[in-house]
Amino acid sequence: MSGNMQSDSQERGGISRRDMLRMAAGTGAVGAAALALPSCAIFNKGTEKAVTRGRINQSIVHWCFAEYWDLEKTCLIARQLGCRSIELVGPENFATLNKYGLTCAIAPNGMPDPPFVKGFNNPKHHDLVIAKTREMIDACAEYNVPSVIAFTGFRQDIPDDVGLKNCVNGFKEIIGHAERKKVNICLEILNSRVAVEMKGHPGYQGDHIDYCMDIVKKVGSPRMKILFDIYHVQIMDGDIISRIRQYKDYIGHYHTAGNPGRCEIDDKQEINYRAIMEEIVRIGYKGYVGQEFIPTRDPLEGLREAVILCDV
């Protein structure tokens, strides 16, 4: 999960948004024409959509690619590939996504970056994190965004059993609002083993899937879900497919990345994503799978390969 989820980074490489709009001129409404452009005219990465089956609802996690593409370019890429969402962008961007026929599969929690440090495990942060989560739930309800992300927060000498109770108490203060607004709160597991920025989070309390699931179950609401980050679960617990089967009724969102390195999900890493996606389809999951790897080579090439791999 996120670095700066709402990056204003400059576009690198490729053509500018102005060039895209210029190419679209003369063929009707600019927005509609831009979406209809052959992908080779825009990005020269193939003319066919990556998604052909569509049994997995795929989403692009924007922060991973913000160094390369601004939001509008990412929207064009999502449409080109056949993805249905760009996620972890703030409410000020929801209208832009809608303009391109996209949604935000899961919204950020609105906390200052890094948003996973101050969480529900510490009562002194409850007022702020609950208020921010409430604001995000309201924005999500307005734009039909299905989920908001949530975090336990860092331990900071809080015993695990105490952190768990604090999380349950905190989530119970906001879950009724989520139920009324029909928005899910998805608690994410993050690994605490890898001491590399944005590849691991030493000190994060919700670093095991069973621990996070205990919280979700104790909150006891159909709107309280788990964000099953396959990369993080692989590092901390493994046994991915068995755990998906075990917790299928509680999973509200998935994230991908290759291990080791949080890299592309290609054959240079160890996780069998095709088998995992087949299982996700088999269990009847209808939510979203977010592509959340950090590119180590051409970002569009790696993303296209990932989308094709997950289109089972």
mmCIF file of C-alpha atoms in Angstrom:
data_model
loop_
_atom_site.group_PDB
_atom_site.id
_atom_site.type_symbol
_atom_site.label_atom_id
_atom_site.label_comp_id
_atom_site.label_asym_id
_atom_site.label_seq_id
_atom_site.Cartn_x
_atom_site.Cartn_y
_atom_site.Cartn_z
ATOM 1 C CA MET A 1 0.000 0.000 0.000
ATOM 2 C CA SER A 2 0.693 3.545 -0.721
ATOM 3 C CA GLY A 3 3.513 5.983 -0.784
ATOM 4 C CA ASN A 4 2.055 9.347 -1.735
ATOM 5 C CA MET A 5 -1.370 8.252 -2.943
ATOM 6 C CA GLN A 6 -2.171 11.580 -4.540
ATOM 7 C CA SER A 7 1.135 12.321 -6.251
ATOM 8 C CA ASP A 8 1.503 15.390 -8.447
ATOM 9 C CA SER A 9 4.559 13.943 -10.156
ATOM 10 C CA GLN A 10 5.315 15.036 -13.712
ATOM 11 C CA GLU A 11 4.638 12.813 -16.693
ATOM 12 C CA ARG A 12 7.777 11.130 -18.058
ATOM 13 C CA GLY A 13 8.210 9.761 -21.536
ATOM 14 C CA GLY A 14 5.511 9.053 -24.106
ATOM 15 C CA ILE A 15 3.346 11.893 -25.367
ATOM 16 C CA SER A 16 1.692 14.666 -23.439
ATOM 17 C CA ARG A 17 -1.981 14.937 -22.584
ATOM 18 C CA ARG A 18 -2.129 17.922 -24.956
ATOM 19 C CA ASP A 19 -0.881 15.674 -27.771
ATOM 20 C CA MET A 20 -3.538 13.074 -26.950
ATOM 21 C CA LEU A 21 -6.274 15.672 -27.155
ATOM 22 C CA ARG A 22 -4.875 17.101 -30.377
ATOM 23 C CA MET A 23 -4.960 13.640 -31.959
ATOM 24 C CA ALA A 24 -8.571 13.271 -30.861
ATOM 25 C CA ALA A 25 -9.654 16.583 -32.437
ATOM 26 C CA GLY A 26 -12.002 16.424 -35.396
ATOM 27 C CA THR A 27 -13.610 13.117 -34.473
ATOM 28 C CA GLY A 28 -16.349 14.342 -32.153
ATOM 29 C CA ALA A 29 -16.260 15.035 -28.431
ATOM 30 C CA VAL A 30 -12.698 15.202 -27.191
ATOM 31 C CA GLY A 31 -13.184 12.917 -24.196
ATOM 32 C CA ALA A 32 -14.978 10.198 -26.146
ATOM 33 C CA ALA A 33 -12.520 10.360 -29.021
ATOM 34 C CA ALA A 34 -9.520 10.088 -26.721
ATOM 35 C CA LEU A 35 -10.939 6.879 -25.291
ATOM 36 C CA ALA A 36 -11.537 5.488 -28.772
ATOM 37 C CA LEU A 37 -7.954 5.991 -29.970
ATOM 38 C CA PRO A 38 -6.076 2.805 -30.863
ATOM 39 C CA SER A 39 -3.629 2.051 -28.072
ATOM 40 C CA CYS A 40 -0.726 1.966 -30.527
ATOM 41 C CA ALA A 41 -1.479 5.591 -31.439
ATOM 42 C CA ILE A 42 -1.148 6.556 -27.795
ATOM 43 C CA PHE A 43 1.416 4.242 -26.260
ATOM 44 C CA ASN A 44 2.705 1.894 -28.979
ATOM 45 C CA LYS A 45 2.323 -1.122 -26.691
ATOM 46 C CA GLY A 46 -0.075 -3.222 -28.746
ATOM 47 C CA THR A 47 -3.511 -2.607 -30.168
ATOM 48 C CA GLU A 48 -5.430 -5.336 -28.331
ATOM 49 C CA LYS A 49 -6.910 -5.049 -24.861
ATOM 50 C CA ALA A 50 -5.045 -7.071 -22.254
ATOM 51 C CA VAL A 51 -8.336 -8.183 -20.671
ATOM 52 C CA THR A 52 -10.290 -10.627 -22.826
ATOM 53 C CA ARG A 53 -12.104 -12.787 -20.257
ATOM 54 C CA GLY A 54 -12.939 -10.222 -17.605
ATOM 55 C CA ARG A 55 -13.698 -12.668 -14.798
ATOM 56 C CA ILE A 56 -11.316 -10.717 -12.547
ATOM 57 C CA ASN A 57 -12.114 -7.030 -12.019
ATOM 58 C CA GLN A 58 -8.666 -5.489 -12.316
ATOM 59 C CA SER A 59 -7.547 -2.168 -10.880
ATOM 60 C CA ILE A 60 -4.385 -0.068 -11.173
ATOM 61 C CA VAL A 61 -2.906 1.209 -7.897
ATOM 62 C CA HIS A 62 -1.976 4.738 -8.897
ATOM 63 C CA TRP A 63 0.868 5.440 -6.477
ATOM 64 C CA CYS A 64 3.011 2.703 -8.022
ATOM 65 C CA PHE A 65 2.934 4.404 -11.425
ATOM 66 C CA ALA A 66 2.605 8.093 -10.488
ATOM 67 C CA GLU A 67 6.311 8.626 -11.185
ATOM 68 C CA TYR A 68 5.623 7.786 -14.830
ATOM 69 C CA TRP A 69 2.035 8.839 -15.564
ATOM 70 C CA ASP A 70 -0.296 11.511 -14.301
ATOM 71 C CA LEU A 71 -3.848 10.502 -13.451
ATOM 72 C CA GLU A 72 -5.359 11.289 -16.844
ATOM 73 C CA LYS A 73 -2.722 9.237 -18.651
ATOM 74 C CA THR A 74 -3.272 6.407 -16.181
ATOM 75 C CA CYS A 75 -6.982 6.558 -17.004
ATOM 76 C CA LEU A 76 -6.201 6.170 -20.703
ATOM 77 C CA ILE A 77 -3.912 3.236 -19.944
ATOM 78 C CA ALA A 78 -6.582 1.594 -17.788
ATOM 79 C CA ARG A 79 -9.062 1.877 -20.638
ATOM 80 C CA GLN A 80 -6.502 0.581 -23.115
ATOM 81 C CA LEU A 81 -5.737 -2.478 -20.982
ATOM 82 C CA GLY A 82 -9.328 -3.192 -19.964
ATOM 83 C CA CYS A 83 -8.936 -2.353 -16.263
ATOM 84 C CA ARG A 84 -12.033 -1.005 -14.532
ATOM 85 C CA SER A 85 -10.527 1.015 -11.710
ATOM 86 C CA ILE A 86 -7.694 3.243 -10.582
ATOM 87 C CA GLU A 87 -7.430 3.021 -6.827
ATOM 88 C CA LEU A 88 -6.047 4.803 -3.786
ATOM 89 C CA VAL A 89 -6.719 8.245 -5.220
ATOM 90 C CA GLY A 90 -8.584 10.848 -3.214
ATOM 91 C CA PRO A 91 -12.167 12.091 -3.652
ATOM 92 C CA GLU A 92 -10.973 15.121 -5.615
ATOM 93 C CA ASN A 93 -10.101 12.642 -8.385
ATOM 94 C CA PHE A 94 -13.286 10.549 -8.406
ATOM 95 C CA ALA A 95 -14.988 12.725 -11.030
ATOM 96 C CA THR A 96 -11.982 12.344 -13.335
ATOM 97 C CA LEU A 97 -12.215 8.570 -13.066
ATOM 98 C CA ASN A 98 -15.938 8.688 -13.830
ATOM 99 C CA LYS A 99 -15.227 10.801 -16.919
ATOM 100 C CA TYR A 100 -13.251 7.862 -18.315
ATOM 101 C CA GLY A 101 -15.831 5.282 -17.308
ATOM 102 C CA LEU A 102 -13.713 4.083 -14.376
ATOM 103 C CA THR A 103 -14.209 3.782 -10.641
ATOM 104 C CA CYS A 104 -11.927 3.837 -7.606
ATOM 105 C CA ALA A 105 -12.023 0.279 -6.254
ATOM 106 C CA ILE A 106 -10.741 1.316 -2.839
ATOM 107 C CA ALA A 107 -10.163 4.799 -1.445
ATOM 108 C CA PRO A 108 -7.347 5.974 0.847
ATOM 109 C CA ASN A 109 -8.091 6.625 4.500
ATOM 110 C CA GLY A 110 -7.352 10.348 4.332
ATOM 111 C CA MET A 111 -4.575 10.214 6.928
ATOM 112 C CA PRO A 112 -1.300 12.094 6.423
ATOM 113 C CA ASP A 113 1.438 10.096 4.697
ATOM 114 C CA PRO A 114 2.509 7.522 5.535
ATOM 115 C CA PRO A 115 -1.125 6.618 6.249
ATOM 116 C CA PHE A 116 -0.423 3.250 7.909
ATOM 117 C CA VAL A 117 1.561 4.542 10.933
ATOM 118 C CA LYS A 118 -1.223 6.109 13.025
ATOM 119 C CA GLY A 119 -4.062 3.624 13.127
ATOM 120 C CA PHE A 120 -6.850 2.035 15.101
ATOM 121 C CA ASN A 121 -4.510 0.197 17.499
ATOM 122 C CA ASN A 122 -3.752 3.378 19.437
ATOM 123 C CA PRO A 123 -6.658 5.164 21.180
ATOM 124 C CA LYS A 124 -4.854 8.504 21.038
ATOM 125 C CA HIS A 125 -5.264 8.408 17.251
ATOM 126 C CA HIS A 126 -8.911 7.325 17.276
ATOM 127 C CA ASP A 127 -10.469 10.787 17.006
ATOM 128 C CA LEU A 128 -8.419 11.675 13.927
ATOM 129 C CA VAL A 129 -8.486 8.350 12.106
ATOM 130 C CA ILE A 130 -12.209 7.854 12.724
ATOM 131 C CA ALA A 131 -12.992 11.384 11.530
ATOM 132 C CA LYS A 132 -10.895 10.918 8.385
ATOM 133 C CA THR A 133 -12.438 7.516 7.710
ATOM 134 C CA ARG A 134 -15.929 8.966 8.135
ATOM 135 C CA GLU A 135 -15.164 11.740 5.628
ATOM 136 C CA MET A 136 -13.858 9.194 3.148
ATOM 137 C CA ILE A 137 -16.896 6.940 3.602
ATOM 138 C CA ASP A 138 -19.158 9.892 2.796
ATOM 139 C CA ALA A 139 -17.193 10.700 -0.363
ATOM 140 C CA CYS A 140 -17.217 7.054 -1.408
ATOM 141 C CA ALA A 141 -20.973 6.825 -0.963
ATOM 142 C CA GLU A 142 -21.466 9.883 -3.182
ATOM 143 C CA TYR A 143 -19.431 8.351 -6.034
ATOM 144 C CA ASN A 144 -20.362 4.681 -5.531
ATOM 145 C CA VAL A 145 -16.821 3.762 -4.479
ATOM 146 C CA PRO A 146 -17.153 0.385 -2.738
ATOM 147 C CA SER A 147 -14.401 0.454 -0.101
ATOM 148 C CA VAL A 148 -12.106 2.506 2.131
ATOM 149 C CA ILE A 149 -8.716 1.208 3.258
ATOM 150 C CA ALA A 150 -7.789 0.901 6.950
ATOM 151 C CA PHE A 151 -4.691 0.031 8.980
ATOM 152 C CA THR A 152 -3.884 -1.170 12.471
ATOM 153 C CA GLY A 153 -1.024 1.315 12.810
ATOM 154 C CA PHE A 154 2.450 0.744 14.227
ATOM 155 C CA ARG A 155 2.970 -1.084 17.518
ATOM 156 C CA GLN A 156 4.964 1.570 19.367
ATOM 157 C CA ASP A 157 5.195 -0.692 22.448
ATOM 158 C CA ILE A 158 1.491 -1.578 22.362
ATOM 159 C CA PRO A 159 1.104 -5.316 23.143
ATOM 160 C CA ASP A 160 -0.592 -7.271 20.376
ATOM 161 C CA ASP A 161 -3.609 -8.234 22.476
ATOM 162 C CA VAL A 162 -4.128 -4.621 23.550
ATOM 163 C CA GLY A 163 -3.698 -3.385 19.984
ATOM 164 C CA LEU A 164 -6.294 -5.887 18.823
ATOM 165 C CA LYS A 165 -8.836 -4.723 21.416
ATOM 166 C CA ASN A 166 -8.153 -1.084 20.563
ATOM 167 C CA CYS A 167 -8.693 -1.802 16.875
ATOM 168 C CA VAL A 168 -11.975 -3.571 17.521
ATOM 169 C CA ASN A 169 -13.212 -0.739 19.730
ATOM 170 C CA GLY A 170 -12.176 1.880 17.188
ATOM 171 C CA PHE A 171 -13.732 0.117 14.221
ATOM 172 C CA LYS A 172 -16.964 -0.384 16.145
ATOM 173 C CA GLU A 173 -17.242 3.408 16.465
ATOM 174 C CA ILE A 174 -17.294 3.876 12.684
ATOM 175 C CA ILE A 175 -18.651 0.629 11.248
ATOM 176 C CA GLY A 176 -22.284 1.640 11.776
ATOM 177 C CA HIS A 177 -21.716 4.653 9.546
ATOM 178 C CA ALA A 178 -20.138 2.394 6.909
ATOM 179 C CA GLU A 179 -23.178 0.115 7.080
ATOM 180 C CA ARG A 180 -25.582 3.012 6.591
ATOM 181 C CA LYS A 181 -23.584 4.322 3.633
ATOM 182 C CA LYS A 182 -23.050 0.824 2.153
ATOM 183 C CA VAL A 183 -19.260 1.195 2.036
ATOM 184 C CA ASN A 184 -16.770 -1.469 3.131
ATOM 185 C CA ILE A 185 -13.854 -0.824 5.475
ATOM 186 C CA CYS A 186 -10.949 -3.053 4.408
ATOM 187 C CA LEU A 187 -8.168 -3.689 6.928
ATOM 188 C CA GLU A 188 -4.835 -4.346 5.225
ATOM 189 C CA ILE A 189 -2.144 -6.752 6.355
ATOM 190 C CA LEU A 190 1.393 -5.404 5.753
ATOM 191 C CA ASN A 191 4.636 -7.319 6.159
ATOM 192 C CA SER A 192 7.028 -6.258 8.919
ATOM 193 C CA ARG A 193 9.991 -8.374 7.762
ATOM 194 C CA VAL A 194 11.355 -6.409 4.814
ATOM 195 C CA ALA A 195 13.252 -3.322 5.964
ATOM 196 C CA VAL A 196 13.115 -1.522 2.615
ATOM 197 C CA GLU A 197 10.897 1.522 2.135
ATOM 198 C CA MET A 198 7.502 0.622 0.644
ATOM 199 C CA LYS A 199 8.518 -3.028 0.344
ATOM 200 C CA GLY A 200 7.989 -3.735 4.038
ATOM 201 C CA HIS A 201 6.867 -1.936 7.183
ATOM 202 C CA PRO A 202 8.814 -2.971 10.311
ATOM 203 C CA GLY A 203 6.742 -2.065 13.353
ATOM 204 C CA TYR A 204 3.320 -2.481 11.738
ATOM 205 C CA GLN A 205 1.047 -4.342 14.147
ATOM 206 C CA GLY A 206 -1.297 -6.048 11.677
ATOM 207 C CA ASP A 207 1.482 -8.074 10.090
ATOM 208 C CA HIS A 208 -0.179 -11.515 10.118
ATOM 209 C CA ILE A 209 -3.355 -12.499 8.331
ATOM 210 C CA ASP A 210 -4.788 -14.380 11.335
ATOM 211 C CA TYR A 211 -4.296 -11.334 13.585
ATOM 212 C CA CYS A 212 -6.103 -9.054 11.147
ATOM 213 C CA MET A 213 -8.849 -11.621 10.695
ATOM 214 C CA ASP A 214 -9.400 -11.746 14.464
ATOM 215 C CA ILE A 215 -10.058 -8.007 14.356
ATOM 216 C CA VAL A 216 -12.438 -8.289 11.409
ATOM 217 C CA LYS A 217 -14.401 -11.124 13.017
ATOM 218 C CA LYS A 218 -14.657 -9.373 16.384
ATOM 219 C CA VAL A 219 -16.013 -6.203 14.774
ATOM 220 C CA GLY A 220 -18.716 -8.485 13.419
ATOM 221 C CA SER A 221 -20.106 -6.502 10.513
ATOM 222 C CA PRO A 222 -20.634 -7.485 6.865
ATOM 223 C CA ARG A 223 -19.018 -4.136 6.001
ATOM 224 C CA MET A 224 -15.789 -4.962 7.872
ATOM 225 C CA LYS A 225 -13.456 -6.760 5.462
ATOM 226 C CA ILE A 226 -9.843 -7.779 4.971
ATOM 227 C CA LEU A 227 -7.568 -6.364 2.293
ATOM 228 C CA PHE A 228 -5.695 -9.514 1.320
ATOM 229 C CA ASP A 229 -2.368 -8.267 -0.019
ATOM 230 C CA ILE A 230 -0.918 -11.374 -1.640
ATOM 231 C CA TYR A 231 2.650 -10.064 -1.535
ATOM 232 C CA HIS A 232 2.545 -9.211 2.168
ATOM 233 C CA VAL A 233 0.747 -12.434 3.144
ATOM 234 C CA GLN A 234 3.292 -14.487 1.203
ATOM 235 C CA ILE A 235 6.162 -12.918 3.156
ATOM 236 C CA MET A 236 4.580 -13.252 6.601
ATOM 237 C CA ASP A 237 2.449 -16.391 6.401
ATOM 238 C CA GLY A 238 2.517 -18.056 2.972
ATOM 239 C CA ASP A 239 -0.008 -20.773 2.107
ATOM 240 C CA ILE A 240 -1.869 -18.251 -0.038
ATOM 241 C CA ILE A 241 -4.544 -20.373 -1.699
ATOM 242 C CA SER A 242 -5.464 -22.197 1.511
ATOM 243 C CA ARG A 243 -5.835 -18.874 3.315
ATOM 244 C CA ILE A 244 -7.986 -17.477 0.529
ATOM 245 C CA ARG A 245 -10.258 -20.497 0.896
ATOM 246 C CA GLN A 246 -10.277 -20.112 4.675
ATOM 247 C CA TYR A 247 -11.153 -16.407 4.683
ATOM 248 C CA LYS A 248 -13.050 -16.024 1.405
ATOM 249 C CA ASP A 249 -16.179 -14.677 3.092
ATOM 250 C CA TYR A 250 -14.213 -11.829 4.690
ATOM 251 C CA ILE A 251 -12.006 -10.669 1.814
ATOM 252 C CA GLY A 252 -13.050 -7.315 0.371
ATOM 253 C CA HIS A 253 -10.060 -6.545 -1.851
ATOM 254 C CA TYR A 254 -6.803 -8.040 -3.150
ATOM 255 C CA HIS A 255 -3.419 -6.540 -3.991
ATOM 256 C CA THR A 256 -0.671 -8.093 -6.103
ATOM 257 C CA ALA A 257 3.120 -7.774 -6.328
ATOM 258 C CA GLY A 258 6.009 -10.103 -6.992
ATOM 259 C CA ASN A 259 8.122 -11.566 -4.214
ATOM 260 C CA PRO A 260 10.912 -10.935 -3.469
ATOM 261 C CA GLY A 261 11.176 -7.241 -4.171
ATOM 262 C CA ARG A 262 7.566 -6.079 -4.639
ATOM 263 C CA CYS A 263 8.338 -6.188 -8.341
ATOM 264 C CA GLU A 264 6.441 -7.240 -11.452
ATOM 265 C CA ILE A 265 4.467 -10.486 -11.164
ATOM 266 C CA ASP A 266 6.540 -12.232 -13.825
ATOM 267 C CA ASP A 267 8.492 -15.505 -13.875
ATOM 268 C CA LYS A 268 11.404 -13.953 -11.967
ATOM 269 C CA GLN A 269 9.450 -14.056 -8.703
ATOM 270 C CA GLU A 270 8.000 -16.916 -6.680
ATOM 271 C CA ILE A 271 4.223 -16.393 -6.428
ATOM 272 C CA ASN A 272 2.001 -18.410 -8.775
ATOM 273 C CA TYR A 273 -0.465 -15.682 -9.671
ATOM 274 C CA ARG A 274 -2.319 -17.606 -12.359
ATOM 275 C CA ALA A 275 -3.243 -20.351 -9.879
ATOM 276 C CA ILE A 276 -4.239 -17.747 -7.296
ATOM 277 C CA MET A 277 -6.467 -15.902 -9.746
ATOM 278 C CA GLU A 278 -8.096 -19.175 -10.785
ATOM 279 C CA GLU A 279 -8.915 -19.784 -7.120
ATOM 280 C CA ILE A 280 -10.283 -16.265 -6.694
ATOM 281 C CA VAL A 281 -12.636 -16.909 -9.612
ATOM 282 C CA ARG A 282 -13.559 -20.357 -8.273
ATOM 283 C CA ILE A 283 -14.654 -19.025 -4.874
ATOM 284 C CA GLY A 284 -16.978 -16.541 -6.565
ATOM 285 C CA TYR A 285 -15.184 -13.334 -5.609
ATOM 286 C CA LYS A 286 -16.759 -10.329 -7.375
ATOM 287 C CA GLY A 287 -14.614 -7.486 -6.012
ATOM 288 C CA TYR A 288 -11.407 -5.980 -7.348
ATOM 289 C CA VAL A 289 -7.776 -7.061 -7.649
ATOM 290 C CA GLY A 290 -5.362 -4.124 -7.533
ATOM 291 C CA GLN A 291 -2.029 -4.310 -9.385
ATOM 292 C CA GLU A 292 0.332 -2.851 -6.751
ATOM 293 C CA PHE A 293 3.857 -3.712 -7.830
ATOM 294 C CA ILE A 294 6.759 -1.261 -8.079
ATOM 295 C CA PRO A 295 8.061 -1.258 -11.672
ATOM 296 C CA THR A 296 11.680 -2.251 -12.240
ATOM 297 C CA ARG A 297 11.490 -1.894 -16.037
ATOM 298 C CA ASP A 298 9.133 -0.394 -18.611
ATOM 299 C CA PRO A 299 6.022 0.250 -16.462
ATOM 300 C CA LEU A 300 3.443 -0.213 -19.203
ATOM 301 C CA GLU A 301 5.026 -3.432 -20.407
ATOM 302 C CA GLY A 302 5.091 -4.843 -16.868
ATOM 303 C CA LEU A 303 1.533 -3.732 -16.160
ATOM 304 C CA ARG A 304 0.232 -5.181 -19.405
ATOM 305 C CA GLU A 305 1.905 -8.522 -18.629
ATOM 306 C CA ALA A 306 0.376 -8.510 -15.130
ATOM 307 C CA VAL A 307 -3.116 -7.756 -16.412
ATOM 308 C CA ILE A 308 -2.880 -10.545 -18.996
ATOM 309 C CA LEU A 309 -1.592 -12.997 -16.366
ATOM 310 C CA CYS A 310 -4.481 -12.225 -14.009
ATOM 311 C CA ASP A 311 -7.139 -12.408 -16.733
ATOM 312 C CA VAL A 312 -7.927 -16.077 -16.166
#
